[in-house]
PDB file of N, CA and C in Angstrom:
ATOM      1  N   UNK A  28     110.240 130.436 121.479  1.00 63.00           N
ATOM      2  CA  UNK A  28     109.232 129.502 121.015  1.00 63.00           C
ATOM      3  C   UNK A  28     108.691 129.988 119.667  1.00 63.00           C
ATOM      4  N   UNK A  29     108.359 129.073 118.971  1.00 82.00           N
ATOM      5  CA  UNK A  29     108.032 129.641 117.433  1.00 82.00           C
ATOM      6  C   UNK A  29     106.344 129.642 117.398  1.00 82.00           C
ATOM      7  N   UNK A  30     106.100 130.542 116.584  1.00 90.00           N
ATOM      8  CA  UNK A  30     104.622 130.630 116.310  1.00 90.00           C
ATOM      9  C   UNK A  30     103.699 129.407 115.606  1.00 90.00           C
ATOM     10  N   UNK A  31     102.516 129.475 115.813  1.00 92.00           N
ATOM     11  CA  UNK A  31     101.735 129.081 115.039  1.00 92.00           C
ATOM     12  C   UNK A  31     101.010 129.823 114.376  1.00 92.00           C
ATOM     13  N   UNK A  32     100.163 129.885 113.297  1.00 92.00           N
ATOM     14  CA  UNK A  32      99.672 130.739 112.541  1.00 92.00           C
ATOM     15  C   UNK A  32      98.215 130.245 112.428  1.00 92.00           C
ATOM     16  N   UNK A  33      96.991 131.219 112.039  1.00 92.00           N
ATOM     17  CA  UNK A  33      95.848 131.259 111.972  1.00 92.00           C
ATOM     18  C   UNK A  33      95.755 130.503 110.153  1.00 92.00           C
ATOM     19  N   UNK A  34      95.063 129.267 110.213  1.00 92.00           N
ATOM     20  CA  UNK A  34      94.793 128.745 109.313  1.00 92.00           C
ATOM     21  C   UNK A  34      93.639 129.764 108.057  1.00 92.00           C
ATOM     22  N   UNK A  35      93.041 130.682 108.544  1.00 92.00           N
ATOM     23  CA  UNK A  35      92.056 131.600 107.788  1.00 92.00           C
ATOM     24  C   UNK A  35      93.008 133.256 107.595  1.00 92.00           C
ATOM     25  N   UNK A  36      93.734 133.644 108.325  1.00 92.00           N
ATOM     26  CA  UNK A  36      94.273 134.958 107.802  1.00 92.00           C
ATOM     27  C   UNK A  36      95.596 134.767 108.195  1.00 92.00           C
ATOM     28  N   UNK A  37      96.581 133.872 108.610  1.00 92.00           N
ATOM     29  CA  UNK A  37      97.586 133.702 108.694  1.00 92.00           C
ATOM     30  C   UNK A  37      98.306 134.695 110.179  1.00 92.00           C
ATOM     31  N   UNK A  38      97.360 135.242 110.902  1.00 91.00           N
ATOM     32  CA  UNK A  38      97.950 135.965 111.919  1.00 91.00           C
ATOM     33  C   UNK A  38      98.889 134.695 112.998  1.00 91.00           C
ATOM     34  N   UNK A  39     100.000 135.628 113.401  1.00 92.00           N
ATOM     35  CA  UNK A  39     100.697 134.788 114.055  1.00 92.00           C
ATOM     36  C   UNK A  39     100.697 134.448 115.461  1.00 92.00           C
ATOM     37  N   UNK A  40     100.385 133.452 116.322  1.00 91.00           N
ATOM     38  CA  UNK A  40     100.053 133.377 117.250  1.00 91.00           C
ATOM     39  C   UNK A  40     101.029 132.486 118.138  1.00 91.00           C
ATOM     40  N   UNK A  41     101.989 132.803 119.180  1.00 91.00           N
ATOM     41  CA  UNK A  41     102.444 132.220 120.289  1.00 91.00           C
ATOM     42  C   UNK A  41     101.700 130.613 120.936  1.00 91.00           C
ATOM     43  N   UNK A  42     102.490 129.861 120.690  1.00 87.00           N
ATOM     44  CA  UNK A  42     101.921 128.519 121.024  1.00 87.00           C
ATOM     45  C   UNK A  42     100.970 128.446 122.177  1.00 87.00           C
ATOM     46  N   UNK A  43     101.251 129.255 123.163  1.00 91.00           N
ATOM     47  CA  UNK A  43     100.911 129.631 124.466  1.00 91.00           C
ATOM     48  C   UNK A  43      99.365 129.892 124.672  1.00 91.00           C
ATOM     49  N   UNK A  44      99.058 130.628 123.609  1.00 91.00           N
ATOM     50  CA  UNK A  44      97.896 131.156 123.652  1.00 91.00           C
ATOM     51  C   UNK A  44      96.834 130.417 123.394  1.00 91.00           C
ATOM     52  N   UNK A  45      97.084 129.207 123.218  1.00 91.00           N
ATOM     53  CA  UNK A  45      96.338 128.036 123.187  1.00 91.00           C
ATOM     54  C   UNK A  45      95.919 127.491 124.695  1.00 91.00           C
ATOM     55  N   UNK A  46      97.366 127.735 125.449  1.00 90.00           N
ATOM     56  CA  UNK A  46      96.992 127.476 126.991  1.00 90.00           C
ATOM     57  C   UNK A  46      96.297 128.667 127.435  1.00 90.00           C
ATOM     58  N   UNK A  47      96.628 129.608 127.490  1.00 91.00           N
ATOM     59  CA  UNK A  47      95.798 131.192 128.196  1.00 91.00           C
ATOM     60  C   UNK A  47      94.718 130.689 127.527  1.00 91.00           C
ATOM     61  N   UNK A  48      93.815 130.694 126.323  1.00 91.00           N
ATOM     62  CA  UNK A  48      92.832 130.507 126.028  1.00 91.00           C
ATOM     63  C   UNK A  48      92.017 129.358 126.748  1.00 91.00           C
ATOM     64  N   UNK A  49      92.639 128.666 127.146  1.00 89.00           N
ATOM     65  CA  UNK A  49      91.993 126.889 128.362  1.00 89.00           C
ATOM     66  C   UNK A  49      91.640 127.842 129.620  1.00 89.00           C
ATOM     67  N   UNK A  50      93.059 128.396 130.031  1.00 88.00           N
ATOM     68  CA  UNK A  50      92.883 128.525 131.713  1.00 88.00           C
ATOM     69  C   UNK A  50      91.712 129.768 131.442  1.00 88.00           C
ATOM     70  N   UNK A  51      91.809 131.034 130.715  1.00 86.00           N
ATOM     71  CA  UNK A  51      90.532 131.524 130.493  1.00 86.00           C
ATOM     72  C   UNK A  51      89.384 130.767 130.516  1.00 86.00           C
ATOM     73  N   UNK A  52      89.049 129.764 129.411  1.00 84.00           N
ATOM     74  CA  UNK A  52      87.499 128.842 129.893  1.00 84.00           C
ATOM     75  C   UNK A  52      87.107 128.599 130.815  1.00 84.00           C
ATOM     76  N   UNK A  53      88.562 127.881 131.266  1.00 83.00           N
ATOM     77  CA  UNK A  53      88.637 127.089 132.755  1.00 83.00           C
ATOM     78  C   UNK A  53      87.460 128.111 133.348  1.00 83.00           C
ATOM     79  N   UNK A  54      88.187 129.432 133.672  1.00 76.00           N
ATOM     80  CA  UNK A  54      87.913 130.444 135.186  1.00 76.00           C
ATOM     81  C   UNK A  54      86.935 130.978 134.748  1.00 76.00           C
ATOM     82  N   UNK A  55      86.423 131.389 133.807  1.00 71.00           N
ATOM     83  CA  UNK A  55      85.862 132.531 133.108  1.00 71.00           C
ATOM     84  C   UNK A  55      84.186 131.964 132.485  1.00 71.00           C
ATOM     85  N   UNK A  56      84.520 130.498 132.307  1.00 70.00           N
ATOM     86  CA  UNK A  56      83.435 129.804 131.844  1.00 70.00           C
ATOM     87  C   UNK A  56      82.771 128.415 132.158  1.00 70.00           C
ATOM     88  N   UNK A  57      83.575 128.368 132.770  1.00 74.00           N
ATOM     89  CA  UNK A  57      83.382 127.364 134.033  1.00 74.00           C
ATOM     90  C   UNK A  57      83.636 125.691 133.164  1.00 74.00           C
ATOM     91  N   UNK A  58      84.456 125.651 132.085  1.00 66.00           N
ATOM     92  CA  UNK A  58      84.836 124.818 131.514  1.00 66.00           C
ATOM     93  C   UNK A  58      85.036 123.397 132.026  1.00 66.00           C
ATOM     94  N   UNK A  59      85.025 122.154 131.752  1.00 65.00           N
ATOM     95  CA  UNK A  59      85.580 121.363 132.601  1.00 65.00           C
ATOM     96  C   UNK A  59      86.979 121.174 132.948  1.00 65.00           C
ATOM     97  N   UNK A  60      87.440 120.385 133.934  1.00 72.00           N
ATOM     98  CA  UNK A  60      88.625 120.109 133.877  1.00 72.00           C
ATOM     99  C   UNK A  60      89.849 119.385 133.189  1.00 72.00           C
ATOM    100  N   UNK A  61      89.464 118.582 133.052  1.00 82.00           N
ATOM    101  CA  UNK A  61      90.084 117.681 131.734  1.00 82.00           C
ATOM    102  C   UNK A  61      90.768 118.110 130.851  1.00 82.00           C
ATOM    103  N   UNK A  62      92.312 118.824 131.260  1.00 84.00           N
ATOM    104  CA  UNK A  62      93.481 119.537 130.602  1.00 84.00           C
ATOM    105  C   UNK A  62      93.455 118.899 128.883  1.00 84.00           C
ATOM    106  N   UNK A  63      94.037 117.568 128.816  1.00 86.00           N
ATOM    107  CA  UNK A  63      94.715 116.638 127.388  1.00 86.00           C
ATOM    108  C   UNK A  63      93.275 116.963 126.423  1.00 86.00           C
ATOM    109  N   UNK A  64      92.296 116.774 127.117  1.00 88.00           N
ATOM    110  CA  UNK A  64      90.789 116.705 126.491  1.00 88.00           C
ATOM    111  C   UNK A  64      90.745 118.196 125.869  1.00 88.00           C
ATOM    112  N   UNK A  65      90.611 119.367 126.617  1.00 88.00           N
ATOM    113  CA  UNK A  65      89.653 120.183 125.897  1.00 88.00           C
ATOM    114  C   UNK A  65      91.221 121.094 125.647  1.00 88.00           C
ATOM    115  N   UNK A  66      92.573 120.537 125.566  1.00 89.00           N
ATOM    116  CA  UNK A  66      93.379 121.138 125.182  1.00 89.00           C
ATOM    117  C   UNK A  66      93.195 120.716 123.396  1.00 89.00           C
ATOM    118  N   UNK A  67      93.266 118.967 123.617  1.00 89.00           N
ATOM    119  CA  UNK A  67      92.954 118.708 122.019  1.00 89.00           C
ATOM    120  C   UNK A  67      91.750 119.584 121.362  1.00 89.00           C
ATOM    121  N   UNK A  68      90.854 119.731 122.020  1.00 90.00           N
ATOM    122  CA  UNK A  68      89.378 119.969 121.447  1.00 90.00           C
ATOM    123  C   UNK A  68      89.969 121.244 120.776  1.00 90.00           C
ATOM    124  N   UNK A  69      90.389 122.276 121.923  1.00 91.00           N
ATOM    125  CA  UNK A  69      90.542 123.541 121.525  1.00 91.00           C
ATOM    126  C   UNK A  69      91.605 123.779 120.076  1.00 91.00           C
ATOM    127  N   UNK A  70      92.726 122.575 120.126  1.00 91.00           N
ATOM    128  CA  UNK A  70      93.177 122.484 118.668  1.00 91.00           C
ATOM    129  C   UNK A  70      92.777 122.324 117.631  1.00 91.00           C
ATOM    130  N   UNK A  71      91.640 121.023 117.426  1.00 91.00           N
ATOM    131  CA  UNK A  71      90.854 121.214 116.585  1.00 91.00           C
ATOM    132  C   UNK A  71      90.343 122.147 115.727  1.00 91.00           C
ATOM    133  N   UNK A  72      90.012 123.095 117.268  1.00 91.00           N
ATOM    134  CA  UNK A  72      88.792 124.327 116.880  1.00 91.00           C
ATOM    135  C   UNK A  72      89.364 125.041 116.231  1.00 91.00           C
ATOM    136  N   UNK A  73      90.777 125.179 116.460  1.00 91.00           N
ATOM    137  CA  UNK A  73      92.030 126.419 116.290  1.00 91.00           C
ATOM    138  C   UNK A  73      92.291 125.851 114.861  1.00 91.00           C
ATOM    139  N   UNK A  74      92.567 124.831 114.237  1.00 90.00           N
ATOM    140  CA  UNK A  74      93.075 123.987 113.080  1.00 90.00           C
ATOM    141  C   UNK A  74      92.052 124.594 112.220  1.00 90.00           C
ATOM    142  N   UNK A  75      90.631 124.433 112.421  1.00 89.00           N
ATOM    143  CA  UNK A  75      89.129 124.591 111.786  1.00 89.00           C
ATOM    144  C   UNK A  75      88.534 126.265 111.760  1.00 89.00           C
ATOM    145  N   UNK A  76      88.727 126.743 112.749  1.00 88.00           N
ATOM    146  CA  UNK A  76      87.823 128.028 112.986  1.00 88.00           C
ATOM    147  C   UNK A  76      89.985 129.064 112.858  1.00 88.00           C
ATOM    148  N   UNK A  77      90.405 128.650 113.017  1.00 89.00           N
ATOM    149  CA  UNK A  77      91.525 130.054 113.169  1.00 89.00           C
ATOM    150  C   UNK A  77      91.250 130.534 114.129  1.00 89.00           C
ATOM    151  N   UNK A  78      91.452 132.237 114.125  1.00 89.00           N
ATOM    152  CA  UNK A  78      91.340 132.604 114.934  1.00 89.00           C
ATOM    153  C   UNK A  78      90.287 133.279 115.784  1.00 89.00           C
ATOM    154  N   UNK A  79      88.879 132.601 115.201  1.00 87.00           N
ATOM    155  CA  UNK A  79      87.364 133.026 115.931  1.00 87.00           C
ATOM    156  C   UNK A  79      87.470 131.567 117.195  1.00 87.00           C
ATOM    157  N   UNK A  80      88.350 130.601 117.110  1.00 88.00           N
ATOM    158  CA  UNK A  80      88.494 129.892 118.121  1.00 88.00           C
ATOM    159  C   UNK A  80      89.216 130.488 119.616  1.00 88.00           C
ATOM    160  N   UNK A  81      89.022 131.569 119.089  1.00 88.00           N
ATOM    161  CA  UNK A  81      89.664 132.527 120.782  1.00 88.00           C
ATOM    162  C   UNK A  81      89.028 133.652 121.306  1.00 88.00           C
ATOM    163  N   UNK A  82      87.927 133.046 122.660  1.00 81.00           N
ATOM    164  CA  UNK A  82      86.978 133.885 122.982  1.00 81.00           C
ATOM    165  C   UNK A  82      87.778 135.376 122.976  1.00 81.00           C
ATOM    166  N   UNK A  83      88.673 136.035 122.903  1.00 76.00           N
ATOM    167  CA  UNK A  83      89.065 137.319 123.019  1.00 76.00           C
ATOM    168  C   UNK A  83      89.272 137.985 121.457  1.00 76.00           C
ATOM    169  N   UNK A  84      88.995 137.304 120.185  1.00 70.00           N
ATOM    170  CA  UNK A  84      89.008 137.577 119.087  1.00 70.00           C
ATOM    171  C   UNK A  84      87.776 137.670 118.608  1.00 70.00           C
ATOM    172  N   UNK A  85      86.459 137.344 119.405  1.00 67.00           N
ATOM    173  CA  UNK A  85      84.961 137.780 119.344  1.00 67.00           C
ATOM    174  C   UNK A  85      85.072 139.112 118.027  1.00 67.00           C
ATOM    175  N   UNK A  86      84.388 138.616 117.120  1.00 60.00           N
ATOM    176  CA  UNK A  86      83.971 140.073 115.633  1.00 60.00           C
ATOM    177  C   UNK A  86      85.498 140.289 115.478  1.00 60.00           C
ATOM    178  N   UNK A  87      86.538 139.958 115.696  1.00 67.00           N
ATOM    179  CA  UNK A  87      87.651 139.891 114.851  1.00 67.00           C
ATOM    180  C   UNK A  87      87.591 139.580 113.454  1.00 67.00           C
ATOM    181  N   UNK A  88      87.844 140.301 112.342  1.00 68.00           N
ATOM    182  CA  UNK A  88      88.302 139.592 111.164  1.00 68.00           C
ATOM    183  C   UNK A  88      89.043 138.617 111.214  1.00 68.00           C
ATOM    184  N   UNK A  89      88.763 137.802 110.279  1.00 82.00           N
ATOM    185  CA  UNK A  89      89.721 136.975 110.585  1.00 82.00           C
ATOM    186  C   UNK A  89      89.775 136.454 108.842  1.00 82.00           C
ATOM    187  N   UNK A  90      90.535 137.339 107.828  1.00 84.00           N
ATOM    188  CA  UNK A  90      90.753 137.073 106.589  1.00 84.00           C
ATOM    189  C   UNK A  90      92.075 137.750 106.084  1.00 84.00           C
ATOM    190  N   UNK A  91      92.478 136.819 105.307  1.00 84.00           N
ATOM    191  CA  UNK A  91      94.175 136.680 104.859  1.00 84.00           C
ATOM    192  C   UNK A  91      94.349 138.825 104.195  1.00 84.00           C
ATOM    193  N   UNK A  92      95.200 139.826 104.285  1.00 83.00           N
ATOM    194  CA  UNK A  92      94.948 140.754 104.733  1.00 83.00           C
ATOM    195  C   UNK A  92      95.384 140.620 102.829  1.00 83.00           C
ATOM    196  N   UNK A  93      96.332 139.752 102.365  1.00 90.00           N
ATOM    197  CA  UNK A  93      97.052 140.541 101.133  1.00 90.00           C
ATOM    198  C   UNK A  93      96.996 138.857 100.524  1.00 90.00           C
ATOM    199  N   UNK A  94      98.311 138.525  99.176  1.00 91.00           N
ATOM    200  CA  UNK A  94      98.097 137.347  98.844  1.00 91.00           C
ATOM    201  C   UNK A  94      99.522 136.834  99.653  1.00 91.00           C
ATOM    202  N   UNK A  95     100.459 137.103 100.388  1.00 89.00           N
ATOM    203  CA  UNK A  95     101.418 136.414 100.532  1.00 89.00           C
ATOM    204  C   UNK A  95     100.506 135.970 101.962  1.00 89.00           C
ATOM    205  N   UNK A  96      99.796 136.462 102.832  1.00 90.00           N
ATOM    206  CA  UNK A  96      99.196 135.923 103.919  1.00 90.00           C
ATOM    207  C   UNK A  96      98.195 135.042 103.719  1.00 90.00           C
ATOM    208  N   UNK A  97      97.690 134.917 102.380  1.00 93.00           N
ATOM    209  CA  UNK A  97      96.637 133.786 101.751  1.00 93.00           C
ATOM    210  C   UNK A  97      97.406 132.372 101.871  1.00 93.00           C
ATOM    211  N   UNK A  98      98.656 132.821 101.085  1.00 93.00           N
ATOM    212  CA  UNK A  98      99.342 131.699 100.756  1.00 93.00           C
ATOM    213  C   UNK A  98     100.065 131.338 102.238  1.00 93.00           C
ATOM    214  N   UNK A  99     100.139 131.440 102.786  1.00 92.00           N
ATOM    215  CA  UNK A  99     100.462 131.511 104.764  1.00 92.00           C
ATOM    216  C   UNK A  99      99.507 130.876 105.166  1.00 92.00           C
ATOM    217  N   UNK A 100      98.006 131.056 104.894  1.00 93.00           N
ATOM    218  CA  UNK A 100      97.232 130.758 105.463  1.00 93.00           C
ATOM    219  C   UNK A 100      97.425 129.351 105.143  1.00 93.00           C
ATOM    220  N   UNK A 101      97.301 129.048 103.436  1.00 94.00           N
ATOM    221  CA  UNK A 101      96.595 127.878 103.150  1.00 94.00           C
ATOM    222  C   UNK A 101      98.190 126.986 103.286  1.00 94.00           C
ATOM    223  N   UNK A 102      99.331 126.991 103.362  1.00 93.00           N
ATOM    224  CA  UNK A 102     100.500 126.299 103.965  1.00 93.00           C
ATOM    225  C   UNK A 102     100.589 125.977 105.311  1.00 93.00           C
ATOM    226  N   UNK A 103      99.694 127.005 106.150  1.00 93.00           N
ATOM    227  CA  UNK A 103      99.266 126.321 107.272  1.00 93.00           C
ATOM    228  C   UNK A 103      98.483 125.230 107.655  1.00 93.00           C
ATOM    229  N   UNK A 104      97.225 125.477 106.789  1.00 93.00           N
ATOM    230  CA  UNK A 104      96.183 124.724 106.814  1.00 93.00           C
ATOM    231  C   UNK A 104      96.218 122.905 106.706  1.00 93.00           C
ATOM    232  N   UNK A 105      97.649 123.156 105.480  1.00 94.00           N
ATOM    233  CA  UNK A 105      98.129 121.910 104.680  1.00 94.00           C
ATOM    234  C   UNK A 105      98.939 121.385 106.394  1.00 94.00           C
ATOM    235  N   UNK A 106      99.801 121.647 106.605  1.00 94.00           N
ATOM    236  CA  UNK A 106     100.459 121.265 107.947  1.00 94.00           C
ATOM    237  C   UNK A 106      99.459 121.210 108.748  1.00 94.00           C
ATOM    238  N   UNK A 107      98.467 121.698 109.165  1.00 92.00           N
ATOM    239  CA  UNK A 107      97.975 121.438 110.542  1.00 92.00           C
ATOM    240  C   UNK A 107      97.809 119.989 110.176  1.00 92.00           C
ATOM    241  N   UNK A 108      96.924 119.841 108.614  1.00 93.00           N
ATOM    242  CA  UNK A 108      96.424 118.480 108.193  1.00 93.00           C
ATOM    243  C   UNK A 108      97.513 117.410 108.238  1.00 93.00           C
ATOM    244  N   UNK A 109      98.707 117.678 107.515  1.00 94.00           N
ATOM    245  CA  UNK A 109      99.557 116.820 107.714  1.00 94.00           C
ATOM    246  C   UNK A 109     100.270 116.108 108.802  1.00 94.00           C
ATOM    247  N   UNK A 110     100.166 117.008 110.155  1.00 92.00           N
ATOM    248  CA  UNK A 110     100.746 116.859 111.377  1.00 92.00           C
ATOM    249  C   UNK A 110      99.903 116.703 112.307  1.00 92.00           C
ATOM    250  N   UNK A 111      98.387 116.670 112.049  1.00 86.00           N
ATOM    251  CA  UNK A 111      97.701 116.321 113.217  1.00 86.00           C
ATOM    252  C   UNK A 111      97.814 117.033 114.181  1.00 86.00           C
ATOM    253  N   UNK A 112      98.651 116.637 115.588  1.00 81.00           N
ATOM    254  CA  UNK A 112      98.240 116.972 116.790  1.00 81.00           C
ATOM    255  C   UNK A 112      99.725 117.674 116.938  1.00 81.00           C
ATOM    256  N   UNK A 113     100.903 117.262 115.989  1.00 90.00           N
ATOM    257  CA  UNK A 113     102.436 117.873 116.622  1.00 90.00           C
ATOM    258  C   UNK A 113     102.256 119.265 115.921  1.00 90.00           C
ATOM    259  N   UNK A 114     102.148 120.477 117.187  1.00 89.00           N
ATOM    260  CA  UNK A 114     101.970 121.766 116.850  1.00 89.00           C
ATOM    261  C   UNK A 114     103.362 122.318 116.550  1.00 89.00           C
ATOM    262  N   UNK A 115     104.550 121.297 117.426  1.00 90.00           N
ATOM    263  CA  UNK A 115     105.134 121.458 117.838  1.00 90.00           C
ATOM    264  C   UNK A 115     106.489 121.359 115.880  1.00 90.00           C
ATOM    265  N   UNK A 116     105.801 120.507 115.280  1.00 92.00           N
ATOM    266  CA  UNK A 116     106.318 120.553 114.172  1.00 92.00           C
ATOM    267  C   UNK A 116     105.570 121.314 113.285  1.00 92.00           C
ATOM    268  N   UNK A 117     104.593 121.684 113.252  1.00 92.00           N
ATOM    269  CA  UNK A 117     103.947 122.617 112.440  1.00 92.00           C
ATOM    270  C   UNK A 117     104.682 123.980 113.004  1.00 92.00           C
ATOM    271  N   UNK A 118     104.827 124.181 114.020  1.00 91.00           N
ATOM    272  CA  UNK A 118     105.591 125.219 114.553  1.00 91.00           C
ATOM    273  C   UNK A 118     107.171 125.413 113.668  1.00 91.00           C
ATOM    274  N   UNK A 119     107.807 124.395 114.182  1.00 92.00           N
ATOM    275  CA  UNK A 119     109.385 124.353 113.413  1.00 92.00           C
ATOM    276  C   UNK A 119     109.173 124.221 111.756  1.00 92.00           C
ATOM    277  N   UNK A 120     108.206 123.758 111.329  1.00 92.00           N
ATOM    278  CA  UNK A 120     108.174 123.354 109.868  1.00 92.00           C
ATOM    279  C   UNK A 120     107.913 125.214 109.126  1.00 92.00           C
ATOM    280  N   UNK A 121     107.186 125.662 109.747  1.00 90.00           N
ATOM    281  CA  UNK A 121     106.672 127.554 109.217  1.00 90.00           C
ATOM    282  C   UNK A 121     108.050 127.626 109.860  1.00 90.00           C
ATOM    283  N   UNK A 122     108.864 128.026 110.845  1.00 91.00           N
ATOM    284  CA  UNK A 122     109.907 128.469 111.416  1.00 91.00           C
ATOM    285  C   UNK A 122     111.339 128.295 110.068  1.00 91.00           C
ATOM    286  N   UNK A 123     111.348 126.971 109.990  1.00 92.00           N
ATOM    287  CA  UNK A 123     112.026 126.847 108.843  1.00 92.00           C
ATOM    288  C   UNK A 123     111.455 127.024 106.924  1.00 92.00           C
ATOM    289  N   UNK A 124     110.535 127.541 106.739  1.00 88.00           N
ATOM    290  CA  UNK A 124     109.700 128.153 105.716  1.00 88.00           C
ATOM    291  C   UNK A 124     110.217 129.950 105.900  1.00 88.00           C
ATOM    292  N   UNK A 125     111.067 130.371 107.145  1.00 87.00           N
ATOM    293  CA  UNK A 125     111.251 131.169 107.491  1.00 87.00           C
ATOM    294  C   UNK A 125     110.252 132.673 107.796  1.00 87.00           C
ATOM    295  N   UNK A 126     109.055 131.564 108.610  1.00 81.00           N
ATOM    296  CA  UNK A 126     108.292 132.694 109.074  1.00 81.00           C
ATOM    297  C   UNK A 126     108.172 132.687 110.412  1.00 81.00           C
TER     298      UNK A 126
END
Protein backbone atom coordinates (compact mmCIF):
# COMPACT_ATOMS: atom_id res chain seq x y z
CA UNK A 1 0.00 0.00 0.00
CA UNK A 2 1.49 3.39 -0.78
CA UNK A 3 1.84 6.22 1.62
CA UNK A 4 0.33 9.33 2.24
CA UNK A 5 2.29 12.16 3.39
CA UNK A 6 1.87 14.95 6.09
CA UNK A 7 0.77 18.09 4.25
CA UNK A 8 3.06 20.41 6.97
CA UNK A 9 6.47 18.29 7.18
CA UNK A 10 5.98 15.75 4.60
CA UNK A 11 6.40 12.69 7.06
CA UNK A 12 5.21 9.57 5.52
CA UNK A 13 2.32 7.92 6.74
CA UNK A 14 0.60 4.37 5.88
CA UNK A 15 -2.96 4.90 4.65
CA UNK A 16 -4.00 2.79 7.57
CA UNK A 17 -3.23 5.03 10.12
CA UNK A 18 -6.04 7.00 9.36
CA UNK A 19 -8.14 3.89 10.40
CA UNK A 20 -6.01 3.02 13.77
CA UNK A 21 -6.40 6.67 14.48
CA UNK A 22 -10.76 6.22 14.27
CA UNK A 23 -10.76 2.84 16.09
CA UNK A 24 -8.39 4.66 18.75
CA UNK A 25 -11.20 7.59 19.19
CA UNK A 26 -13.69 5.10 18.82
CA UNK A 27 -12.31 3.10 22.25
CA UNK A 28 -10.18 5.53 23.82
CA UNK A 29 -12.54 8.58 23.49
CA UNK A 30 -15.63 7.49 23.28
CA UNK A 31 -16.09 8.92 19.72
CA UNK A 32 -19.25 8.33 17.89
CA UNK A 33 -20.00 5.68 15.68
CA UNK A 34 -20.55 6.81 12.36
CA UNK A 35 -17.47 5.08 10.40
CA UNK A 36 -17.96 7.24 6.48
CA UNK A 37 -18.62 10.42 8.87
CA UNK A 38 -15.80 10.89 11.22
CA UNK A 39 -13.57 8.82 8.76
CA UNK A 40 -14.18 11.92 6.28
CA UNK A 41 -13.91 14.39 9.20
CA UNK A 42 -10.66 12.87 10.29
CA UNK A 43 -9.38 13.49 6.52
CA UNK A 44 -10.11 16.78 6.51
CA UNK A 45 -8.29 17.26 9.74
CA UNK A 46 -5.32 15.19 8.28
CA UNK A 47 -5.48 17.38 4.74
CA UNK A 48 -5.52 20.75 7.23
CA UNK A 49 -3.64 20.02 10.54
CA UNK A 50 -0.97 17.09 9.08
CA UNK A 51 0.23 15.40 11.39
CA UNK A 52 -1.07 17.14 14.89
CA UNK A 53 -4.37 15.42 13.47
CA UNK A 54 -3.14 12.18 15.30
CA UNK A 55 -3.86 12.01 18.95
CA UNK A 56 -0.43 9.95 19.30
CA UNK A 57 1.66 12.84 17.62
CA UNK A 58 0.51 15.22 20.70
CA UNK A 59 3.90 18.13 20.85
CA UNK A 60 5.21 16.37 17.79
CA UNK A 61 6.93 18.73 15.43
CA UNK A 62 5.46 18.77 12.77
CA UNK A 63 7.77 21.03 10.20
CA UNK A 64 9.28 20.18 6.76
CA UNK A 65 12.94 18.96 8.31
CA UNK A 66 15.11 20.30 5.00
CA UNK A 67 13.88 21.96 1.50
CA UNK A 68 13.27 18.76 -0.54
CA UNK A 69 10.59 17.79 2.38
CA UNK A 70 9.11 21.47 2.03
CA UNK A 71 8.66 20.88 -1.45
CA UNK A 72 6.91 17.24 -0.44
CA UNK A 73 5.00 18.96 1.77
CA UNK A 74 3.55 21.65 -0.39
CA UNK A 75 3.00 18.85 -3.59
CA UNK A 76 1.06 17.20 -1.15
CA UNK A 77 -0.94 19.85 -0.03
CA UNK A 78 -1.67 20.73 -3.90
CA UNK A 79 -3.09 16.95 -4.33
CA UNK A 80 -4.92 16.60 -1.26
CA UNK A 81 -6.69 19.93 -2.84
CA UNK A 82 -6.91 18.60 -6.15
CA UNK A 83 -8.29 15.12 -5.23
CA UNK A 84 -10.52 15.83 -2.50
CA UNK A 85 -11.54 12.72 -0.84
CA UNK A 86 -9.48 9.96 -3.41
CA UNK A 87 -6.52 9.31 -0.92
CA UNK A 88 -6.32 6.60 -2.85
CA UNK A 89 -4.95 8.72 -5.90
CA UNK A 90 -3.11 11.12 -3.96
CA UNK A 91 -1.50 7.97 -2.75
CA UNK A 92 -0.55 6.54 -6.42
CA UNK A 93 -0.02 10.14 -7.77
CA UNK A 94 3.32 10.74 -4.80
CA UNK A 95 3.97 6.85 -5.56
CA UNK A 96 4.49 7.71 -9.13
CA UNK A 97 6.39 11.26 -8.28
CA UNK A 98 8.48 8.34 -6.95
CA UNK A 99 8.11 8.77 -3.31
Amino acid sequence: MADIYCSKCAEPWDMDTLHEELDYRKHYLGEPDNYQQAYHELKAEFFGKGCAAFTFAINEPCAPADEASKDKAFISAALYSAFGDDLDGVASEMADLGW
